[in-house]
Short mmCIF file of C-alpha atoms in Angstrom, two decimals:
data_model
loop_
_atom_site.label_atom_id
_atom_site.label_comp_id
_atom_site.label_asym_id
_atom_site.label_seq_id
_atom_site.Cartn_x
_atom_site.Cartn_y
_atom_site.Cartn_z
CA THR Z 1 241.31 12.68 144.71
CA ASN Z 2 241.85 15.18 147.54
CA ASN Z 3 239.54 13.14 149.76
CA TYR Z 4 241.41 9.94 148.90
CA ALA Z 5 244.76 11.64 149.52
CA ARG Z 6 243.59 12.90 152.91
CA GLN Z 7 242.57 9.37 153.86
CA LEU Z 8 245.98 8.08 152.77
CA VAL Z 9 247.70 10.70 154.92
CA ARG Z 10 245.57 9.70 157.90
CA ASP Z 11 245.93 5.92 157.50
CA LYS Z 12 249.08 5.09 155.53
CA THR Z 13 251.63 7.95 155.88
CA PRO Z 14 252.42 8.17 152.14
CA ILE Z 15 255.83 9.39 151.02
CA GLU Z 16 256.14 12.96 149.80
CA GLY Z 17 255.37 13.25 146.10
CA THR Z 18 252.68 10.55 146.11
CA VAL Z 19 250.13 11.33 143.39
CA ILE Z 20 246.58 10.01 143.12
CA VAL Z 21 244.92 10.09 139.69
CA ALA Z 22 241.24 9.54 138.92
CA LYS Z 23 240.26 8.63 135.38
CA ASP Z 24 236.62 9.20 136.28
CA GLN Z 25 236.12 11.74 139.07
CA THR Z 26 232.53 11.82 140.28
CA ASN Z 27 232.81 14.39 143.06
CA GLY Z 28 235.19 17.08 141.82
CA ARG Z 29 235.55 20.15 144.02
CA GLY Z 30 236.70 23.68 143.25
CA GLN Z 31 237.18 26.88 145.21
CA ARG Z 32 234.35 28.19 147.42
CA SER Z 33 232.58 24.80 147.41
CA ASN Z 34 232.10 24.97 143.64
CA LEU Z 35 231.98 21.80 141.57
CA TRP Z 36 234.76 20.76 139.19
CA VAL Z 37 233.04 18.96 136.30
CA ALA Z 38 235.18 16.59 134.22
CA GLU Z 39 234.08 14.18 131.51
CA PRO Z 40 235.27 10.63 132.35
CA TYR Z 41 238.57 9.52 130.77
CA MET Z 42 239.04 12.88 129.03
CA ASN Z 43 240.91 15.00 131.56
CA LEU Z 44 243.63 14.97 134.18
CA THR Z 45 242.27 15.03 137.73
CA CYS Z 46 244.88 14.34 140.37
CA SER Z 47 246.18 15.17 143.84
CA TYR Z 48 249.76 15.31 145.11
CA VAL Z 49 250.83 14.81 148.71
CA LEU Z 50 253.56 17.25 149.78
CA LYS Z 51 255.16 17.88 153.16
CA PRO Z 52 256.33 21.51 153.19
CA VAL Z 53 257.31 21.50 156.88
CA PHE Z 54 259.89 24.18 156.07
CA LEU Z 55 257.20 26.72 155.13
CA ALA Z 56 255.57 29.05 157.66
CA ALA Z 57 251.79 29.03 157.62
CA LYS Z 58 251.83 32.79 156.96
CA ASP Z 59 253.64 32.11 153.66
CA GLN Z 60 251.31 29.37 152.43
CA PHE Z 61 250.16 31.46 149.46
CA ILE Z 62 253.64 31.07 147.95
CA LEU Z 63 253.03 27.32 147.85
CA SER Z 64 249.84 28.07 145.94
CA ALA Z 65 251.83 30.35 143.61
CA ALA Z 66 254.42 27.62 143.01
CA VAL Z 67 251.71 25.12 142.10
CA ALA Z 68 249.99 27.62 139.80
CA LEU Z 69 253.30 28.27 138.06
CA ALA Z 70 253.81 24.53 137.57
CA VAL Z 71 250.40 24.25 135.90
CA PHE Z 72 251.07 27.44 133.91
CA GLU Z 73 254.37 26.09 132.55
CA THR Z 74 252.76 22.73 131.74
CA ILE Z 75 250.00 24.36 129.68
CA SER Z 76 252.47 26.79 128.07
CA ALA Z 77 254.65 23.88 126.93
CA LEU Z 78 251.66 22.06 125.44
CA LEU Z 79 250.17 25.19 123.83
CA PRO Z 80 253.19 27.38 123.00
CA LYS Z 81 251.29 29.61 120.56
CA GLU Z 82 248.44 30.49 122.92
CA ASN Z 83 248.05 33.25 125.50
CA VAL Z 84 248.39 31.41 128.82
CA LYS Z 85 247.94 33.31 132.09
CA VAL Z 86 247.52 32.66 135.80
CA LYS Z 87 244.24 34.04 137.16
CA TRP Z 88 244.33 34.97 140.82
CA PRO Z 89 244.17 33.16 143.11
CA ASN Z 90 245.17 29.97 141.23
CA ASP Z 91 243.33 29.21 138.01
CA VAL Z 92 245.07 28.94 134.65
CA LEU Z 93 243.48 30.46 131.55
CA VAL Z 94 244.12 30.08 127.83
CA ASN Z 95 242.97 33.03 125.74
CA GLY Z 96 240.81 34.14 128.66
CA LYS Z 97 239.12 30.74 129.17
CA LYS Z 98 239.67 28.41 132.11
CA ILE Z 99 241.70 25.32 131.35
CA ALA Z 100 242.86 24.33 134.84
CA GLY Z 101 241.98 24.74 138.48
CA ILE Z 102 243.78 24.09 141.75
CA LEU Z 103 242.47 23.20 145.19
CA ILE Z 104 245.05 23.09 147.99
CA GLU Z 105 244.24 21.80 151.47
CA ASN Z 106 246.90 22.45 154.12
CA MET Z 107 247.37 20.81 157.50
CA LEU Z 108 249.37 22.74 160.07
CA ARG Z 109 251.72 21.85 162.89
CA GLY Z 110 252.32 24.86 165.10
CA SER Z 111 253.23 27.87 162.97
CA ASN Z 112 254.37 25.80 159.96
CA LEU Z 113 252.72 23.63 157.35
CA GLU Z 114 252.86 19.90 157.90
CA THR Z 115 251.10 18.28 154.94
CA SER Z 116 249.61 19.81 151.80
CA ILE Z 117 247.23 18.06 149.44
CA ILE Z 118 247.50 19.63 146.01
CA GLY Z 119 244.43 18.97 143.87
CA ILE Z 120 244.79 19.83 140.19
CA GLY Z 121 242.30 19.52 137.34
CA ILE Z 122 243.36 20.13 133.73
CA ASN Z 123 240.95 19.98 130.81
CA VAL Z 124 242.78 17.80 128.28
CA ASN Z 125 240.64 16.12 125.61
CA GLN Z 126 237.15 17.28 126.56
CA VAL Z 127 235.51 19.48 123.91
CA GLN Z 128 231.96 19.94 125.25
CA PHE Z 129 231.20 21.56 128.58
CA PRO Z 130 228.07 22.40 130.59
CA ALA Z 131 226.39 25.72 129.83
CA GLY Z 132 227.21 28.63 132.08
CA PHE Z 133 230.96 27.97 132.22
CA ASN Z 134 233.84 29.66 130.39
CA PRO Z 135 236.13 26.67 129.79
CA THR Z 136 238.56 25.43 127.20
CA SER Z 137 240.86 22.41 126.88
CA ILE Z 138 244.18 21.42 125.38
CA LYS Z 139 242.43 19.62 122.51
CA LEU Z 140 240.27 22.64 121.68
CA ASN Z 141 243.46 24.65 121.17
CA ALA Z 142 245.76 21.96 119.76
CA ALA Z 143 243.09 20.34 117.52
CA SER Z 144 244.28 16.85 118.42
CA ASP Z 145 244.10 14.38 121.29
CA VAL Z 146 246.81 14.53 123.93
CA LYS Z 147 247.86 11.59 126.10
CA ILE Z 148 246.76 12.30 129.66
CA GLU Z 149 249.75 10.35 130.99
CA ALA Z 150 252.07 12.72 129.11
CA VAL Z 151 250.36 15.72 130.69
CA LEU Z 152 250.79 14.12 134.12
CA ASP Z 153 254.50 13.49 133.51
CA LEU Z 154 255.06 17.08 132.41
CA LEU Z 155 253.05 18.47 135.32
CA SER Z 156 254.95 16.34 137.85
CA ALA Z 157 258.30 17.56 136.51
CA GLN Z 158 257.21 21.19 136.66
CA LEU Z 159 255.74 20.80 140.14
CA GLU Z 160 258.99 19.32 141.39
CA ARG Z 161 260.93 22.19 139.79
CA PHE Z 162 258.92 24.92 141.50
CA TYR Z 163 258.58 23.02 144.78
CA LEU Z 164 262.37 22.77 145.01
CA GLN Z 165 262.58 26.54 144.50
CA LEU Z 166 260.13 26.92 147.38
CA ARG Z 167 262.21 24.60 149.55
CA GLU Z 168 265.30 26.67 148.71
CA GLY Z 169 263.55 29.72 150.12
CA LYS Z 170 263.06 31.55 146.82
CA LEU Z 171 259.71 32.98 147.90
CA ASP Z 172 260.23 36.41 146.36
CA THR Z 173 261.31 34.88 143.04
CA LEU Z 174 258.20 32.70 142.92
CA LEU Z 175 255.90 35.61 143.74
CA GLU Z 176 257.58 37.74 141.07
CA SER Z 177 257.08 34.99 138.47
CA PHE Z 178 253.46 34.61 139.52
CA ASN Z 179 252.84 38.34 139.11
CA SER Z 180 254.69 38.44 135.78
CA ASN Z 181 252.20 35.97 134.34
CA LEU Z 182 249.10 37.36 136.08
CA PHE Z 183 245.89 37.62 134.06
CA GLU Z 184 244.89 41.23 133.24
CA ARG Z 185 247.63 42.80 135.34
CA GLY Z 186 248.03 46.50 134.60
CA ILE Z 187 244.86 46.63 132.51
CA LEU Z 188 241.80 48.71 133.37
CA MET Z 189 238.86 46.34 133.74
CA ASN Z 190 235.46 45.93 135.36
CA LEU Z 191 235.28 43.80 138.50
CA GLN Z 192 232.71 43.30 141.18
CA VAL Z 193 234.47 44.33 144.37
CA ASN Z 194 232.43 43.52 147.48
CA ASP Z 195 229.33 43.26 145.25
CA LYS Z 196 229.94 46.70 143.73
CA LEU Z 197 230.83 47.04 140.03
CA GLU Z 198 234.01 49.09 139.67
CA SER Z 199 236.54 50.02 137.02
CA VAL Z 200 239.88 49.01 138.53
CA MET Z 201 243.41 48.03 137.60
CA ILE Z 202 245.11 44.92 138.97
CA VAL Z 203 248.45 45.98 140.45
CA GLY Z 204 249.54 42.54 141.60
CA VAL Z 205 249.33 39.93 144.33
CA GLU Z 206 250.95 40.31 147.74
CA LYS Z 207 252.96 37.67 149.57
CA THR Z 208 249.90 37.14 151.79
CA GLY Z 209 247.86 36.18 148.73
CA GLU Z 210 245.80 39.37 148.73
CA LEU Z 211 245.02 41.07 145.42
CA ARG Z 212 246.09 44.72 145.17
CA LEU Z 213 243.74 46.89 143.11
CA GLU Z 214 244.05 50.50 142.02
CA HIS Z 215 240.78 52.44 141.80
CA SER Z 216 239.85 55.29 139.49
CA ASN Z 217 240.66 57.88 142.18
CA GLY Z 218 244.21 56.49 142.49
CA THR Z 219 243.73 54.73 145.82
CA GLN Z 220 244.88 51.14 146.25
CA THR Z 221 243.16 48.42 148.27
CA LEU Z 222 243.88 44.79 149.21
CA HIS Z 223 241.32 42.01 148.79
CA GLN Z 224 240.69 38.36 149.62
CA HIS Z 225 239.42 36.04 146.87
CA TYR Z 226 235.86 35.95 148.20
CA GLU Z 227 235.57 39.75 147.80
CA ILE Z 228 236.10 39.66 144.03
CA ASN Z 229 233.73 38.46 141.34
CA TRP Z 230 235.23 38.19 137.86
CA LEU Z 231 233.01 39.18 134.94
CA LEU Z 232 234.33 36.75 132.34
#
């Protein structure tokens, strides 16, 4: 859907808020060139076209945070009894298992964003997944089918809500909300940091999108997403 959205932007100039939905996505993409595997007709796979021309390129992580919060609130509304968290940089987990992923592709004009394609995948009614993953779905937690169209409607409303906050310049508020719902924040845990296994504590995420870690000797360091390997 991101590829299709990019073609639309190039050829048709779609209005802001256009959403493309694939019932059967055959070439799903995740972060770091990973695949996003979705069983046909069972999940929500979609891309939104936004035009955040008001946002400086240096603040583009806050757009990512706003989108993650929209997905977080959508899942929280559908699964109010479960432990829903945002995993840095922009996955959403339920009880420690991945239920949603986000892939944002930004196009710049000068020092600001021009167009952003927001790809979102949410596991809705799928109950079986390939080996080697750590996934879950809405149905696995709710024990009943959920209408994918209803999930899309809820997600669109939440995305508009947080996008308007972004447009209003509430960057600090969005980052604070993101950190408040951050997976394993303040908890001592084992992570691979630059290929080295360490016992660290997640302090939070900076406005730049970097993850701040505190090490056993009390020092703090900042990291990009490709430097961290989660042991889930």
